[in-house]
JSON list of C-alpha atoms in Angstrom, two decimals:
[
{"chain": "A", "resi": 1, "resn": "UNK", "atom": "CA", "xyz": [-54.19, 120.03, 132.97]},
{"chain": "A", "resi": 2, "resn": "UNK", "atom": "CA", "xyz": [-53.53, 122.10, 129.73]},
{"chain": "A", "resi": 3, "resn": "UNK", "atom": "CA", "xyz": [-55.35, 125.04, 131.19]},
{"chain": "A", "resi": 4, "resn": "UNK", "atom": "CA", "xyz": [-53.30, 124.97, 134.35]},
{"chain": "A", "resi": 5, "resn": "UNK", "atom": "CA", "xyz": [-50.05, 124.75, 132.43]},
{"chain": "A", "resi": 6, "resn": "UNK", "atom": "CA", "xyz": [-51.18, 127.57, 130.18]},
{"chain": "A", "resi": 7, "resn": "UNK", "atom": "CA", "xyz": [-52.16, 129.69, 133.13]},
{"chain": "A", "resi": 8, "resn": "UNK", "atom": "CA", "xyz": [-48.79, 129.01, 134.87]},
{"chain": "A", "resi": 9, "resn": "UNK", "atom": "CA", "xyz": [-46.86, 129.88, 131.65]},
{"chain": "A", "resi": 10, "resn": "UNK", "atom": "CA", "xyz": [-48.89, 133.15, 131.28]},
{"chain": "A", "resi": 11, "resn": "UNK", "atom": "CA", "xyz": [-48.36, 134.04, 134.91]},
{"chain": "A", "resi": 12, "resn": "UNK", "atom": "CA", "xyz": [-44.56, 133.43, 134.58]},
{"chain": "A", "resi": 13, "resn": "UNK", "atom": "CA", "xyz": [-44.42, 135.62, 131.51]},
{"chain": "A", "resi": 14, "resn": "UNK", "atom": "CA", "xyz": [-46.23, 138.44, 133.19]},
{"chain": "A", "resi": 15, "resn": "UNK", "atom": "CA", "xyz": [-44.04, 138.22, 136.24]},
{"chain": "A", "resi": 16, "resn": "UNK", "atom": "CA", "xyz": [-40.90, 138.34, 134.10]},
{"chain": "A", "resi": 17, "resn": "UNK", "atom": "CA", "xyz": [-42.03, 141.38, 132.16]},
{"chain": "A", "resi": 18, "resn": "UNK", "atom": "CA", "xyz": [-43.32, 143.43, 135.05]},
{"chain": "A", "resi": 19, "resn": "UNK", "atom": "CA", "xyz": [-40.93, 145.37, 137.18]},
{"chain": "A", "resi": 20, "resn": "UNK", "atom": "CA", "xyz": [-41.61, 147.18, 140.42]},
{"chain": "A", "resi": 21, "resn": "UNK", "atom": "CA", "xyz": [-41.53, 150.97, 140.69]},
{"chain": "A", "resi": 22, "resn": "UNK", "atom": "CA", "xyz": [-38.70, 150.53, 143.26]},
{"chain": "A", "resi": 23, "resn": "UNK", "atom": "CA", "xyz": [-36.59, 148.89, 140.47]},
{"chain": "A", "resi": 24, "resn": "UNK", "atom": "CA", "xyz": [-37.02, 151.80, 138.11]},
{"chain": "A", "resi": 25, "resn": "UNK", "atom": "CA", "xyz": [-38.27, 155.03, 139.67]},
{"chain": "A", "resi": 26, "resn": "UNK", "atom": "CA", "xyz": [-40.58, 156.98, 137.36]},
{"chain": "A", "resi": 27, "resn": "UNK", "atom": "CA", "xyz": [-39.63, 160.37, 136.04]},
{"chain": "A", "resi": 28, "resn": "UNK", "atom": "CA", "xyz": [-42.31, 162.75, 137.30]},
{"chain": "A", "resi": 29, "resn": "UNK", "atom": "CA", "xyz": [-40.62, 166.03, 136.67]},
{"chain": "A", "resi": 30, "resn": "UNK", "atom": "CA", "xyz": [-41.03, 168.39, 133.65]},
{"chain": "A", "resi": 31, "resn": "UNK", "atom": "CA", "xyz": [-37.98, 169.35, 131.71]},
{"chain": "A", "resi": 32, "resn": "UNK", "atom": "CA", "xyz": [-36.74, 172.94, 131.85]},
{"chain": "A", "resi": 33, "resn": "UNK", "atom": "CA", "xyz": [-36.05, 175.57, 129.18]},
{"chain": "A", "resi": 34, "resn": "UNK", "atom": "CA", "xyz": [-33.59, 178.19, 130.57]},
{"chain": "A", "resi": 35, "resn": "UNK", "atom": "CA", "xyz": [-31.08, 180.79, 129.80]},
{"chain": "A", "resi": 36, "resn": "UNK", "atom": "CA", "xyz": [-28.60, 179.65, 132.51]},
{"chain": "A", "resi": 37, "resn": "UNK", "atom": "CA", "xyz": [-25.08, 180.45, 131.50]},
{"chain": "A", "resi": 38, "resn": "UNK", "atom": "CA", "xyz": [-25.99, 181.87, 128.06]},
{"chain": "A", "resi": 39, "resn": "UNK", "atom": "CA", "xyz": [-27.79, 184.79, 126.44]},
{"chain": "A", "resi": 40, "resn": "UNK", "atom": "CA", "xyz": [-31.07, 183.24, 125.42]},
{"chain": "A", "resi": 41, "resn": "UNK", "atom": "CA", "xyz": [-32.54, 184.10, 122.09]},
{"chain": "A", "resi": 42, "resn": "UNK", "atom": "CA", "xyz": [-35.16, 184.90, 120.97]},
{"chain": "A", "resi": 43, "resn": "UNK", "atom": "CA", "xyz": [-36.75, 186.58, 123.87]},
{"chain": "A", "resi": 44, "resn": "UNK", "atom": "CA", "xyz": [-40.10, 188.32, 124.11]},
{"chain": "A", "resi": 45, "resn": "UNK", "atom": "CA", "xyz": [-40.65, 191.49, 121.92]},
{"chain": "A", "resi": 46, "resn": "UNK", "atom": "CA", "xyz": [-37.52, 191.03, 119.68]},
{"chain": "A", "resi": 47, "resn": "UNK", "atom": "CA", "xyz": [-37.77, 192.42, 116.20]},
{"chain": "A", "resi": 48, "resn": "UNK", "atom": "CA", "xyz": [-36.20, 190.71, 113.19]},
{"chain": "A", "resi": 49, "resn": "UNK", "atom": "CA", "xyz": [-36.01, 191.74, 109.50]},
{"chain": "A", "resi": 50, "resn": "UNK", "atom": "CA", "xyz": [-37.25, 189.51, 106.63]},
{"chain": "A", "resi": 51, "resn": "UNK", "atom": "CA", "xyz": [-34.34, 187.85, 104.77]},
{"chain": "A", "resi": 52, "resn": "UNK", "atom": "CA", "xyz": [-32.12, 187.69, 107.92]},
{"chain": "A", "resi": 53, "resn": "UNK", "atom": "CA", "xyz": [-31.78, 185.03, 110.58]},
{"chain": "A", "resi": 54, "resn": "UNK", "atom": "CA", "xyz": [-33.00, 184.38, 114.08]},
{"chain": "A", "resi": 55, "resn": "UNK", "atom": "CA", "xyz": [-30.13, 183.05, 116.20]},
{"chain": "A", "resi": 56, "resn": "UNK", "atom": "CA", "xyz": [-31.60, 180.42, 118.50]},
{"chain": "A", "resi": 57, "resn": "UNK", "atom": "CA", "xyz": [-29.97, 179.77, 121.88]},
{"chain": "A", "resi": 58, "resn": "UNK", "atom": "CA", "xyz": [-31.44, 177.97, 124.93]},
{"chain": "A", "resi": 59, "resn": "UNK", "atom": "CA", "xyz": [-30.34, 175.46, 127.52]},
{"chain": "A", "resi": 60, "resn": "UNK", "atom": "CA", "xyz": [-32.54, 172.43, 128.18]},
{"chain": "A", "resi": 61, "resn": "UNK", "atom": "CA", "xyz": [-32.31, 170.45, 131.39]},
{"chain": "A", "resi": 62, "resn": "UNK", "atom": "CA", "xyz": [-33.97, 167.43, 133.00]},
{"chain": "A", "resi": 63, "resn": "UNK", "atom": "CA", "xyz": [-33.43, 165.49, 136.15]},
{"chain": "A", "resi": 64, "resn": "UNK", "atom": "CA", "xyz": [-33.39, 162.15, 134.37]},
{"chain": "A", "resi": 65, "resn": "UNK", "atom": "CA", "xyz": [-33.00, 162.38, 130.51]},
{"chain": "A", "resi": 66, "resn": "UNK", "atom": "CA", "xyz": [-33.98, 164.81, 127.78]},
{"chain": "A", "resi": 67, "resn": "UNK", "atom": "CA", "xyz": [-35.77, 163.61, 124.75]},
{"chain": "A", "resi": 68, "resn": "UNK", "atom": "CA", "xyz": [-36.32, 166.09, 121.84]},
{"chain": "A", "resi": 69, "resn": "UNK", "atom": "CA", "xyz": [-37.57, 169.56, 121.10]},
{"chain": "A", "resi": 70, "resn": "UNK", "atom": "CA", "xyz": [-39.63, 171.34, 118.46]},
{"chain": "A", "resi": 71, "resn": "UNK", "atom": "CA", "xyz": [-39.44, 174.98, 117.32]},
{"chain": "A", "resi": 72, "resn": "UNK", "atom": "CA", "xyz": [-42.56, 176.45, 115.80]},
{"chain": "A", "resi": 73, "resn": "UNK", "atom": "CA", "xyz": [-43.09, 179.93, 114.43]},
{"chain": "A", "resi": 74, "resn": "UNK", "atom": "CA", "xyz": [-46.53, 181.09, 113.25]},
{"chain": "A", "resi": 75, "resn": "UNK", "atom": "CA", "xyz": [-48.31, 184.39, 112.62]},
{"chain": "A", "resi": 76, "resn": "UNK", "atom": "CA", "xyz": [-50.17, 186.27, 115.32]},
{"chain": "A", "resi": 77, "resn": "UNK", "atom": "CA", "xyz": [-52.01, 188.58, 113.10]},
{"chain": "A", "resi": 78, "resn": "UNK", "atom": "CA", "xyz": [-55.26, 188.02, 115.07]},
{"chain": "A", "resi": 79, "resn": "UNK", "atom": "CA", "xyz": [-53.45, 188.63, 118.38]},
{"chain": "A", "resi": 80, "resn": "UNK", "atom": "CA", "xyz": [-54.27, 185.27, 120.02]},
{"chain": "A", "resi": 81, "resn": "UNK", "atom": "CA", "xyz": [-51.96, 184.21, 122.92]},
{"chain": "A", "resi": 82, "resn": "UNK", "atom": "CA", "xyz": [-49.89, 181.39, 124.27]},
{"chain": "A", "resi": 83, "resn": "UNK", "atom": "CA", "xyz": [-47.19, 183.57, 125.71]},
{"chain": "A", "resi": 84, "resn": "UNK", "atom": "CA", "xyz": [-45.38, 182.24, 128.71]},
{"chain": "A", "resi": 85, "resn": "UNK", "atom": "CA", "xyz": [-43.98, 185.76, 129.36]},
{"chain": "A", "resi": 86, "resn": "UNK", "atom": "CA", "xyz": [-45.73, 188.36, 131.53]},
{"chain": "A", "resi": 87, "resn": "UNK", "atom": "CA", "xyz": [-44.50, 191.20, 129.29]},
{"chain": "A", "resi": 88, "resn": "UNK", "atom": "CA", "xyz": [-46.92, 192.49, 126.67]},
{"chain": "A", "resi": 89, "resn": "UNK", "atom": "CA", "xyz": [-45.37, 193.47, 123.33]},
{"chain": "A", "resi": 90, "resn": "UNK", "atom": "CA", "xyz": [-46.60, 196.28, 121.08]},
{"chain": "A", "resi": 91, "resn": "UNK", "atom": "CA", "xyz": [-48.67, 194.84, 118.22]},
{"chain": "A", "resi": 92, "resn": "UNK", "atom": "CA", "xyz": [-49.68, 195.90, 114.78]},
{"chain": "A", "resi": 93, "resn": "UNK", "atom": "CA", "xyz": [-53.35, 196.19, 113.81]},
{"chain": "A", "resi": 94, "resn": "UNK", "atom": "CA", "xyz": [-55.17, 192.85, 113.11]},
{"chain": "A", "resi": 95, "resn": "UNK", "atom": "CA", "xyz": [-54.72, 191.82, 109.54]},
{"chain": "A", "resi": 96, "resn": "UNK", "atom": "CA", "xyz": [-55.53, 188.91, 107.21]},
{"chain": "A", "resi": 97, "resn": "UNK", "atom": "CA", "xyz": [-52.60, 186.71, 106.29]},
{"chain": "A", "resi": 98, "resn": "UNK", "atom": "CA", "xyz": [-51.52, 186.77, 102.66]},
{"chain": "A", "resi": 99, "resn": "UNK", "atom": "CA", "xyz": [-48.14, 184.87, 102.82]},
{"chain": "A", "resi": 100, "resn": "UNK", "atom": "CA", "xyz": [-47.54, 184.12, 106.50]},
{"chain": "A", "resi": 101, "resn": "UNK", "atom": "CA", "xyz": [-44.49, 182.30, 107.71]},
{"chain": "A", "resi": 102, "resn": "UNK", "atom": "CA", "xyz": [-45.06, 178.91, 109.14]},
{"chain": "A", "resi": 103, "resn": "UNK", "atom": "CA", "xyz": [-42.05, 177.01, 110.49]},
{"chain": "A", "resi": 104, "resn": "UNK", "atom": "CA", "xyz": [-42.06, 173.87, 112.57]},
{"chain": "A", "resi": 105, "resn": "UNK", "atom": "CA", "xyz": [-39.08, 171.61, 112.99]},
{"chain": "A", "resi": 106, "resn": "UNK", "atom": "CA", "xyz": [-38.24, 168.77, 115.30]},
{"chain": "A", "resi": 107, "resn": "UNK", "atom": "CA", "xyz": [-34.80, 168.34, 116.77]},
{"chain": "A", "resi": 108, "resn": "UNK", "atom": "CA", "xyz": [-33.28, 165.36, 118.48]},
{"chain": "A", "resi": 109, "resn": "UNK", "atom": "CA", "xyz": [-31.13, 165.54, 121.61]},
{"chain": "A", "resi": 110, "resn": "UNK", "atom": "CA", "xyz": [-28.41, 162.93, 121.95]},
{"chain": "A", "resi": 111, "resn": "UNK", "atom": "CA", "xyz": [-29.39, 159.98, 124.12]},
{"chain": "A", "resi": 112, "resn": "UNK", "atom": "CA", "xyz": [-28.53, 160.10, 127.85]},
{"chain": "A", "resi": 113, "resn": "UNK", "atom": "CA", "xyz": [-28.31, 163.92, 128.06]},
{"chain": "A", "resi": 114, "resn": "UNK", "atom": "CA", "xyz": [-29.43, 165.73, 131.18]},
{"chain": "A", "resi": 115, "resn": "UNK", "atom": "CA", "xyz": [-28.34, 169.14, 129.88]},
{"chain": "A", "resi": 116, "resn": "UNK", "atom": "CA", "xyz": [-28.22, 170.27, 126.33]},
{"chain": "A", "resi": 117, "resn": "UNK", "atom": "CA", "xyz": [-27.39, 173.66, 124.89]},
{"chain": "A", "resi": 118, "resn": "UNK", "atom": "CA", "xyz": [-29.14, 174.25, 121.55]},
{"chain": "A", "resi": 119, "resn": "UNK", "atom": "CA", "xyz": [-27.64, 176.80, 119.24]},
{"chain": "A", "resi": 120, "resn": "UNK", "atom": "CA", "xyz": [-28.44, 177.29, 115.54]},
{"chain": "A", "resi": 121, "resn": "UNK", "atom": "CA", "xyz": [-29.79, 179.96, 113.08]},
{"chain": "A", "resi": 122, "resn": "UNK", "atom": "CA", "xyz": [-33.24, 180.02, 111.57]},
{"chain": "A", "resi": 123, "resn": "UNK", "atom": "CA", "xyz": [-33.40, 181.73, 108.14]},
{"chain": "A", "resi": 124, "resn": "UNK", "atom": "CA", "xyz": [-36.31, 184.15, 107.84]},
{"chain": "A", "resi": 125, "resn": "UNK", "atom": "CA", "xyz": [-37.79, 184.07, 104.28]},
{"chain": "A", "resi": 126, "resn": "UNK", "atom": "CA", "xyz": [-37.58, 187.44, 102.54]},
{"chain": "A", "resi": 127, "resn": "UNK", "atom": "CA", "xyz": [-41.01, 187.05, 100.91]},
{"chain": "A", "resi": 128, "resn": "UNK", "atom": "CA", "xyz": [-43.27, 186.45, 103.93]},
{"chain": "A", "resi": 129, "resn": "UNK", "atom": "CA", "xyz": [-45.84, 188.77, 105.55]},
{"chain": "A", "resi": 130, "resn": "UNK", "atom": "CA", "xyz": [-44.27, 191.14, 107.98]},
{"chain": "A", "resi": 131, "resn": "UNK", "atom": "CA", "xyz": [-45.92, 191.46, 111.29]},
{"chain": "A", "resi": 132, "resn": "UNK", "atom": "CA", "xyz": [-46.45, 189.77, 114.67]},
{"chain": "A", "resi": 133, "resn": "UNK", "atom": "CA", "xyz": [-45.40, 186.20, 115.14]},
{"chain": "A", "resi": 134, "resn": "UNK", "atom": "CA", "xyz": [-45.23, 183.55, 117.95]},
{"chain": "A", "resi": 135, "resn": "UNK", "atom": "CA", "xyz": [-41.96, 181.77, 118.52]},
{"chain": "A", "resi": 136, "resn": "UNK", "atom": "CA", "xyz": [-42.67, 178.54, 120.46]},
{"chain": "A", "resi": 137, "resn": "UNK", "atom": "CA", "xyz": [-40.33, 175.91, 121.90]},
{"chain": "A", "resi": 138, "resn": "UNK", "atom": "CA", "xyz": [-41.71, 172.53, 123.04]},
{"chain": "A", "resi": 139, "resn": "UNK", "atom": "CA", "xyz": [-39.22, 170.44, 125.08]},
{"chain": "A", "resi": 140, "resn": "UNK", "atom": "CA", "xyz": [-39.98, 166.85, 125.80]},
{"chain": "A", "resi": 141, "resn": "UNK", "atom": "CA", "xyz": [-38.02, 164.63, 128.22]},
{"chain": "A", "resi": 142, "resn": "UNK", "atom": "CA", "xyz": [-37.40, 160.93, 127.70]},
{"chain": "A", "resi": 143, "resn": "UNK", "atom": "CA", "xyz": [-40.44, 160.03, 129.86]},
{"chain": "A", "resi": 144, "resn": "UNK", "atom": "CA", "xyz": [-42.76, 162.23, 127.73]},
{"chain": "A", "resi": 145, "resn": "UNK", "atom": "CA", "xyz": [-43.15, 165.24, 130.05]},
{"chain": "A", "resi": 146, "resn": "UNK", "atom": "CA", "xyz": [-43.38, 168.47, 128.04]},
{"chain": "A", "resi": 147, "resn": "UNK", "atom": "CA", "xyz": [-42.38, 172.09, 128.76]},
{"chain": "A", "resi": 148, "resn": "UNK", "atom": "CA", "xyz": [-43.56, 175.03, 126.60]},
{"chain": "A", "resi": 149, "resn": "UNK", "atom": "CA", "xyz": [-41.82, 178.41, 126.16]},
{"chain": "A", "resi": 150, "resn": "UNK", "atom": "CA", "xyz": [-43.49, 180.87, 123.80]},
{"chain": "A", "resi": 151, "resn": "UNK", "atom": "CA", "xyz": [-42.50, 184.50, 123.07]},
{"chain": "A", "resi": 152, "resn": "UNK", "atom": "CA", "xyz": [-43.95, 187.07, 120.74]},
{"chain": "A", "resi": 153, "resn": "UNK", "atom": "CA", "xyz": [-41.60, 188.47, 117.98]},
{"chain": "A", "resi": 154, "resn": "UNK", "atom": "CA", "xyz": [-42.09, 190.87, 115.18]},
{"chain": "A", "resi": 155, "resn": "UNK", "atom": "CA", "xyz": [-40.86, 190.41, 111.57]},
{"chain": "A", "resi": 156, "resn": "UNK", "atom": "CA", "xyz": [-40.31, 193.80, 109.65]},
{"chain": "A", "resi": 157, "resn": "UNK", "atom": "CA", "xyz": [-39.75, 194.48, 106.01]}
]
């Protein structure tokens, strides 16, 4: 009798917790990183000077709800690639990093947003290695889908 009662209780709990896909449709769409309505920055092959700033401007969209985004900057002194742009940028000769710039920062997007315009400045340290860098944006929606946008930039002295 106790086993039957326990089984019924467990079954009731599972039924109460589980919802059907019809009740809450799943988000199966990647978010989008775009320049719609703005001048996006940075874009592929842009050149910046040490000690100045990179003005960041992109529009993020999702059909359901946005989550968060990450901006990462790292050296490309060995000319590896993750570019999402078809345009090839001129590169310096391969070199060994001495004091490369590594930047990675997570940013939240207010809850419930389907469109978000991100604008802010990123300070470039004045004492880093000049050269080729990758600027990467990772946008994640509320459901966990991720979109990557990567461009090549150059930092000069």
